[in-house]
Coordinates of C-alpha atoms in Angstrom, one line a residue:
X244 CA -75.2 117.4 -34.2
X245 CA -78.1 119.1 -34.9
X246 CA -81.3 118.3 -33.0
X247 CA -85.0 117.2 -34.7
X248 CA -88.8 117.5 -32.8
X249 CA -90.2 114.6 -34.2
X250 CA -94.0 114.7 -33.5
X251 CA -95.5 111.4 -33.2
X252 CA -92.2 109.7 -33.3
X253 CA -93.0 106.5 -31.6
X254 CA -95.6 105.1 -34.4
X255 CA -94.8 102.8 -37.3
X256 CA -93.4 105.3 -39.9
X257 CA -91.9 108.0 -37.0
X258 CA -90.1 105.1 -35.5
X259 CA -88.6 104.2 -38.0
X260 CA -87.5 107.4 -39.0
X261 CA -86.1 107.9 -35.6
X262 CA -84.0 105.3 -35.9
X263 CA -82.4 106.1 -39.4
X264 CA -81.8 110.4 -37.7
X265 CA -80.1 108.2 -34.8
X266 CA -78.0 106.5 -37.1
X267 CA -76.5 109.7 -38.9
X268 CA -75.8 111.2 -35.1
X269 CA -79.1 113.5 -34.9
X270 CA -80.4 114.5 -31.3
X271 CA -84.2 113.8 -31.4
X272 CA -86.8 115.4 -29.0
X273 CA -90.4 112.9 -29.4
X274 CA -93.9 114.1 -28.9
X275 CA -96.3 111.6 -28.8
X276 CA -99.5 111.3 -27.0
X277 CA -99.9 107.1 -27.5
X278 CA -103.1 107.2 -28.9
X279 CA -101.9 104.4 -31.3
X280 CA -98.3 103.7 -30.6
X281 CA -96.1 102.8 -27.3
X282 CA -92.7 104.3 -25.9
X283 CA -91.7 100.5 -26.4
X284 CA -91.1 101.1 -30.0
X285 CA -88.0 103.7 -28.6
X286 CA -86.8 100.9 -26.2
X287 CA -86.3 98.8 -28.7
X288 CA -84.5 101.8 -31.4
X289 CA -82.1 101.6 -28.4
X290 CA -81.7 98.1 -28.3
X291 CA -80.8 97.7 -32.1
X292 CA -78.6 100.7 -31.6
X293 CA -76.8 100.4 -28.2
X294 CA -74.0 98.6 -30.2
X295 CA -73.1 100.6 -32.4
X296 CA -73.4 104.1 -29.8
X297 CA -73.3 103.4 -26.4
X298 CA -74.5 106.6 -25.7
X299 CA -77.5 106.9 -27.6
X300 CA -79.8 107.0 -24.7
X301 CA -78.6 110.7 -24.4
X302 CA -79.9 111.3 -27.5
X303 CA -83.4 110.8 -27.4
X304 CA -85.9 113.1 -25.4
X305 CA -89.1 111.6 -25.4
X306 CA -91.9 113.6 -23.7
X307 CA -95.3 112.9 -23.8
X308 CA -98.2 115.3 -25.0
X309 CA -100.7 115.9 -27.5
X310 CA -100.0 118.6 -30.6
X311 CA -103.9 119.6 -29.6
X312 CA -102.3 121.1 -26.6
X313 CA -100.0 124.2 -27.7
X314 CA -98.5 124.1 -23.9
X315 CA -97.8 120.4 -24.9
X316 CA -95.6 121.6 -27.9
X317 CA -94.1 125.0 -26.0
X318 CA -92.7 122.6 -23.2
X319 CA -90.7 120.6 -25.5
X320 CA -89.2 123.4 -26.8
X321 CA -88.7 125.0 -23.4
X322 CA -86.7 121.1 -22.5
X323 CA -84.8 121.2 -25.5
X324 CA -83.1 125.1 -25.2
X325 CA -82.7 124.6 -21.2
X326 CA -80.9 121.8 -22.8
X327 CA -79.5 124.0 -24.5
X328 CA -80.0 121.7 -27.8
X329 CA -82.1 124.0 -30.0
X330 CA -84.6 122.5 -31.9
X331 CA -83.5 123.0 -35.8
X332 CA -86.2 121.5 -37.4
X333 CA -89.9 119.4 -37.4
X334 CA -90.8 116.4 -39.0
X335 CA -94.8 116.6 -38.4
X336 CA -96.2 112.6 -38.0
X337 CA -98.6 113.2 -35.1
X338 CA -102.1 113.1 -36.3
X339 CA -104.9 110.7 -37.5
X340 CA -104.4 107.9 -40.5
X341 CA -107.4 105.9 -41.4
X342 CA -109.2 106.8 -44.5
X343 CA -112.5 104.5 -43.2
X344 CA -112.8 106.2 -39.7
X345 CA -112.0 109.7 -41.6
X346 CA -115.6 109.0 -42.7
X347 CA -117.0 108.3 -39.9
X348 CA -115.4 110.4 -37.4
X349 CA -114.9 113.4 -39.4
X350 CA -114.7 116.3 -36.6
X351 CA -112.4 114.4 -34.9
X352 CA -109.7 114.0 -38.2
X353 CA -109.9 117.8 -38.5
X354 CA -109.4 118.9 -34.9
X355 CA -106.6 116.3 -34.2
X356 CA -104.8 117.1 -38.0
X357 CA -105.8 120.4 -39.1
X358 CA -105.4 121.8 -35.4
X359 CA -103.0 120.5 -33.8
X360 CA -100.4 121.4 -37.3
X361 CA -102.0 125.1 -36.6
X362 CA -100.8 125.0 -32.8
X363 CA -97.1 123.0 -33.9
X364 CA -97.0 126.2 -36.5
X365 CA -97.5 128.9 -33.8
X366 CA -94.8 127.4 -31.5
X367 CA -92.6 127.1 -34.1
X368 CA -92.9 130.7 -35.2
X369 CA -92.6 131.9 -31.6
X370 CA -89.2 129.7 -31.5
X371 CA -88.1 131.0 -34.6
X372 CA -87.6 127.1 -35.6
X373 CA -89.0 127.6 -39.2
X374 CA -88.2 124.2 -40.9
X375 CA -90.4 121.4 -41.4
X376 CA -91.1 118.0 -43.0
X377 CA -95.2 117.6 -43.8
X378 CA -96.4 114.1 -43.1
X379 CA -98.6 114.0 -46.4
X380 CA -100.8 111.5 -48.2
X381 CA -101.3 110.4 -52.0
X382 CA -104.6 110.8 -51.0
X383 CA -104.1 114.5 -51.6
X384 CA -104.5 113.3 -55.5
X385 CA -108.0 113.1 -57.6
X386 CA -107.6 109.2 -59.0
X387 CA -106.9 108.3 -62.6
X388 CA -106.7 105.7 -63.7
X389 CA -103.3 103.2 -64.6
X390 CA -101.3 106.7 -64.9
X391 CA -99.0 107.4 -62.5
X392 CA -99.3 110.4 -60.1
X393 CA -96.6 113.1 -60.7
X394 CA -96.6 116.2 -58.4
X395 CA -98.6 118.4 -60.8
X396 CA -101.5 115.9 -61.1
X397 CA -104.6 117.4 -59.6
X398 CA -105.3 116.9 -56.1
X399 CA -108.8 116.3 -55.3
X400 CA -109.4 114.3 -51.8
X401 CA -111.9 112.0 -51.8
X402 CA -112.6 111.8 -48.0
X403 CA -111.8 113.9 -45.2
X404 CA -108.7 111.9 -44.2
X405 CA -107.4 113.3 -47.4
X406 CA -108.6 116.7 -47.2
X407 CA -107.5 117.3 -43.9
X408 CA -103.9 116.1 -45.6
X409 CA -104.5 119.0 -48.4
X410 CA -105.5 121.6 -46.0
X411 CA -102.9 121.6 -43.9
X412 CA -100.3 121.7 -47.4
X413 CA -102.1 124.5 -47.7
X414 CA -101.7 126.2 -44.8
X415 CA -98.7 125.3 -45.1
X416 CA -97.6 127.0 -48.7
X417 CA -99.5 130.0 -47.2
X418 CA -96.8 130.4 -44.5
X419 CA -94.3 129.9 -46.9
X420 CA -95.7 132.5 -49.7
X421 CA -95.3 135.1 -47.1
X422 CA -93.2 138.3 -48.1
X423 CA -90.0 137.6 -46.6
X424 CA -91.0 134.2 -45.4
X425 CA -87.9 132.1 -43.9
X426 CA -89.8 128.9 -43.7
X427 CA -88.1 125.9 -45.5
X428 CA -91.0 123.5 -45.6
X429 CA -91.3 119.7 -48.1
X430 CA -94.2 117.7 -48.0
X431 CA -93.9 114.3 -48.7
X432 CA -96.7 112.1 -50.1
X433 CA -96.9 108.8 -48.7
X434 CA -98.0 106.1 -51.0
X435 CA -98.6 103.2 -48.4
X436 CA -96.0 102.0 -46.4
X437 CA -95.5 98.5 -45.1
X438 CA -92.4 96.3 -43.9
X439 CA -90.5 96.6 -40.7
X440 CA -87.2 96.9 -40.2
X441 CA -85.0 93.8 -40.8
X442 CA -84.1 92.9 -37.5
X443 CA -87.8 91.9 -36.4
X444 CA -87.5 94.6 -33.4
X445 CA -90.0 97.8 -34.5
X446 CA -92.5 97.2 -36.8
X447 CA -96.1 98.4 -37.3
X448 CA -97.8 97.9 -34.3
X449 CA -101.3 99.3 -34.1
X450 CA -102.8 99.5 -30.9
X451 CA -106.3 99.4 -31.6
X452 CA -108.2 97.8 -35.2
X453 CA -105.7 97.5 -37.9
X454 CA -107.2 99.5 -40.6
X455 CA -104.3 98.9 -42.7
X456 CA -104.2 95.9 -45.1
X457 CA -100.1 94.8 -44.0
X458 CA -100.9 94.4 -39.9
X459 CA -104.2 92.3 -40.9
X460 CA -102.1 90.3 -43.0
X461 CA -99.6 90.0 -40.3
X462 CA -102.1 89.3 -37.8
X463 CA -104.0 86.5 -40.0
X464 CA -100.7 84.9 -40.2
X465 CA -100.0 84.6 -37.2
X466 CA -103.7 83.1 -36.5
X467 CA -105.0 86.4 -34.2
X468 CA -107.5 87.1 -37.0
X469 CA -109.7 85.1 -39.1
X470 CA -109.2 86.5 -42.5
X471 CA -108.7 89.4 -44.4
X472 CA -111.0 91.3 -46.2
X473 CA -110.4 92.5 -49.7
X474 CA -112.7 95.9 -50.4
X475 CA -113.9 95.5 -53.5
X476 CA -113.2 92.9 -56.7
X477 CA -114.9 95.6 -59.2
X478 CA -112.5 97.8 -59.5
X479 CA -111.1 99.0 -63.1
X480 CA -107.7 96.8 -62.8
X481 CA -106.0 94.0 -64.3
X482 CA -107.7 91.6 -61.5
X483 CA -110.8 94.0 -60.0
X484 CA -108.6 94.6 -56.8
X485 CA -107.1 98.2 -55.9
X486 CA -104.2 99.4 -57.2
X487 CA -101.2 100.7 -54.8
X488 CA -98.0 101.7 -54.4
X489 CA -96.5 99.6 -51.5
X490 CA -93.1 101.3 -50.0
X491 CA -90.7 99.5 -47.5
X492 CA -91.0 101.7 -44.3
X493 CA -87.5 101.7 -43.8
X494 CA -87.1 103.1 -48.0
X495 CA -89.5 105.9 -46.6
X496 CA -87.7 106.6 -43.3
X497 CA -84.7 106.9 -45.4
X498 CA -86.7 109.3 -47.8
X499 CA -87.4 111.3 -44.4
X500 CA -83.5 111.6 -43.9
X501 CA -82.8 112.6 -47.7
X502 CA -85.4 115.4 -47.5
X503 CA -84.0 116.7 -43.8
X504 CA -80.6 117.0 -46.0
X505 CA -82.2 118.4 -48.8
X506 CA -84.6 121.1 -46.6
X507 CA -81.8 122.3 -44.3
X508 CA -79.5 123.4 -46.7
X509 CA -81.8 124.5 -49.6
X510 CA -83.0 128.5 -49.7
X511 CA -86.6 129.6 -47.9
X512 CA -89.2 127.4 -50.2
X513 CA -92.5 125.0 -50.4
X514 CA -91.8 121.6 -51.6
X515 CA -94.6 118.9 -52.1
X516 CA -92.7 115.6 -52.9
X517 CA -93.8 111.8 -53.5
X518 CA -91.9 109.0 -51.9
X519 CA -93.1 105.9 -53.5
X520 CA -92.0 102.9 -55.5
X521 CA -93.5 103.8 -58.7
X522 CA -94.3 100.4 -59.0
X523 CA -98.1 99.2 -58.4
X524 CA -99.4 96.2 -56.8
X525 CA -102.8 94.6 -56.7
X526 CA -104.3 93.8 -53.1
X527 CA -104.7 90.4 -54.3
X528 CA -101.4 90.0 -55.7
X529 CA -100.0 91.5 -52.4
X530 CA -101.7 88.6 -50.8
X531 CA -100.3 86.2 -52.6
X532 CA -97.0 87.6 -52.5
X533 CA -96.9 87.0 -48.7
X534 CA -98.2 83.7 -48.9
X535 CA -95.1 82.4 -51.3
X536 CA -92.5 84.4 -49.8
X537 CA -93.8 83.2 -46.3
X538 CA -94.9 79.9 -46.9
X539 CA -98.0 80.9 -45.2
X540 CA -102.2 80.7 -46.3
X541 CA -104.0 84.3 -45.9
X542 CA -107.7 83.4 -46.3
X543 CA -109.7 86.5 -47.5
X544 CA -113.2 87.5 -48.6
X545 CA -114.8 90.6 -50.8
X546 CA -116.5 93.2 -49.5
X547 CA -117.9 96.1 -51.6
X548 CA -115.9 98.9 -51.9
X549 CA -115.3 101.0 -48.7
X550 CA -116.3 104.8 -49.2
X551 CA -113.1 107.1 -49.4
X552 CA -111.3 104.1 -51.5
X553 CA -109.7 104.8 -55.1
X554 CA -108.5 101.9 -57.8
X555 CA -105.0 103.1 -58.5
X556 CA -102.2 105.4 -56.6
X557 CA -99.3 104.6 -57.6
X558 CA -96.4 107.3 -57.8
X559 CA -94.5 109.2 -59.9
X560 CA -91.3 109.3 -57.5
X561 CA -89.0 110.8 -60.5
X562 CA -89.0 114.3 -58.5
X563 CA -87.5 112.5 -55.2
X564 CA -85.0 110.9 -57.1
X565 CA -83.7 113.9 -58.9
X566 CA -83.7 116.8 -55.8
X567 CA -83.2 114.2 -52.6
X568 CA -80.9 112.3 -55.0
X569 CA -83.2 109.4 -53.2
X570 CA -84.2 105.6 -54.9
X571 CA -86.4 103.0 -53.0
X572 CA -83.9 100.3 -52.4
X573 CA -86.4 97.1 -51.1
X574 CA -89.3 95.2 -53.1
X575 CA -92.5 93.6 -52.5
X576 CA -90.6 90.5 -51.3
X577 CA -88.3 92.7 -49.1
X578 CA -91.3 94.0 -47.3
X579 CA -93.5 90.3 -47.2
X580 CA -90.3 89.1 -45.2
X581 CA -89.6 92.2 -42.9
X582 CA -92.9 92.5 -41.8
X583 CA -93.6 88.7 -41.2
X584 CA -90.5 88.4 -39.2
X585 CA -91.5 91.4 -36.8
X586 CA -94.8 89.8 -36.1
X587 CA -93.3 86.5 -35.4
X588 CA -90.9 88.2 -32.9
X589 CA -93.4 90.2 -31.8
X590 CA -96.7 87.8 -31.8
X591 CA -98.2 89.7 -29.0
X592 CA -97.2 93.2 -30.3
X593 CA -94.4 95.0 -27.9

């Protein structure tokens, strides 16, 4: 089978994704520097797998290194072809995530996602591995309000988190408008992703502050945080809290697998493609979600509005579903349950 470099493979989304390009019989070569993930999260894809493929450890390469480092990226591609399993294609996780630490560490957002795509890039080239899955953000998008966000909408980042997202599609299409360019290269849009995969052994697992809402609900559950809090109860919704599109992880890692499919055997192109639910969700009525399904109490308070934030992003998905012939499967409920039951298996994280 063919064999994927999947940068940034052991956190929440990449692990996940792992798992599913395991499932279909993919080699997979990781780079990950563990900034904010462990190699336990690939223990534990073997663990749910060994059953099924008792030779799945000879399937996964994991190497450690940092996509800052070109040598870093060159040596994985040096294992994999003494290997003598040539690298076919990148999915491109590895890099920074938080739209409130964007802000205040901006230098560091563009150096670690803006350079480090520009090294994966140069190795790639020199390789002559020229096929690649982006791992973009909604936040690309200018907000507007209670209208879904097609594509074509106009993207307008409101913090660098986002911009550095935008630059690197950028760079990105300008590889791919070349003359004579060979590069097959989709970039998907995450809306926000949340869940864990059903049987409670990988789920989101940050190592440092959880600066996603899902882990602090998680980890308010489970009584290792006070409360939650909600930024902002002034928004231009139906109950003043943002807006989003919450997508199962395991709907997105699927998305990833759809859009490998769909890249590999397409012609030379640029592709920028959501993968959400279409379906939006108040942060308030996301609480309360997890409090029914769960039987569990989430205290929260407000806070003003964090700097970067939008009201609404929800997504247009109809362009997934019609070219990677791809339809979220999970609901809100889905995910309230998968995620709960990873962080009562895993109270302590891995």
């Amino acid at each position: 089978m063919k064999s994927i470099l999947v940068t940034g493979g052991t956190g929440f989304i990449g692990s996940h994704t792992c798992l599913v390009l395991l499932e279909k019989g993919y080699n997979i070569f990781i780079l990950d520097s563990f900034i904010n993930s462990s190699s336990q999260s690939i223990e534990k894809i073997i663990l749910i797998l060994n059953e099924i493929d008792k030779d799945i450890n000879r399937k996964i390469h994991l190497i450690k290194g940092d996509i800052k480092n070109q040598s870093d990226i060159e040596n994985v591609f040096h294992i994999s072809n003494k290997l003598n399993k040539k690298i076919e294609a990148v999915i491109h996780f590895a890099g920074l995530k938080s739209v409130s630490d964007s802000v205040l560490n901006p230098i560091t957002y563009w150096e670690n996602n803006v350079s480090g795509t520009i090294n994966l890039c140069k190795v790639m080239e020199k390789y002559k591995c020229k096929n690649i899955l982006f791992s973009s953000s909604a936040t690309v998008y200018k907000s507007e309000s209670n209208k879904l966000l097609s594509e074509d909408n106009i993207c307008e980042p409101y913090n660098p988190y986002g911009y550095t997202k935008f630059t690197v599609e950028r760079i990105l299409s300008d590889i791919s408008n070349r003359e004579l360019s060979e590069w097959r290269i989709v970039c998907l849009r995450y809306f926000n992703p949340v869940g864990a995969h059903k049987s409670g052994y990988i789920g989101e697992n940050p190592l440092g502050k959880a600066n996603n809402i899902y882990p602090q609900l998680t980890r308010v559950a489970i009584g290792k945080q006070s409360k939650i809090y909600i930024f902002g109860s002034d928004w231009p919704t139906y109950d003043g809290t943002g807006v989003r599109d919450y997508i199962h992880v395991m709907d997105l890692a699927e998305g990833h697998l759809s859009a490998m499919n769909y890249l590999l055997k397409e012609k030379p192109q640029f592709k920028a493609i959501n993968l959400g639910t279409g379906i939006g969700t108040s942060v308030l009525e996301f609480i309360r979600t997890f409090e029914k399904v769960n039987n569990v109490e989430i205290p929260f308070s407000f806070r003003d509005r964090r700097k970067g934030d939008k009201a609404f992003l929800v997504a247009d998905n109809s362009l997934a579903k019609s070219l990677l012939n791809w339809t979220p499967k999970r609901n809100i409920e889905d995910i309230c349950r998968d995620g709960w039951n990873w962080q009562k298996n895993n109270p302590y994280g891995f």
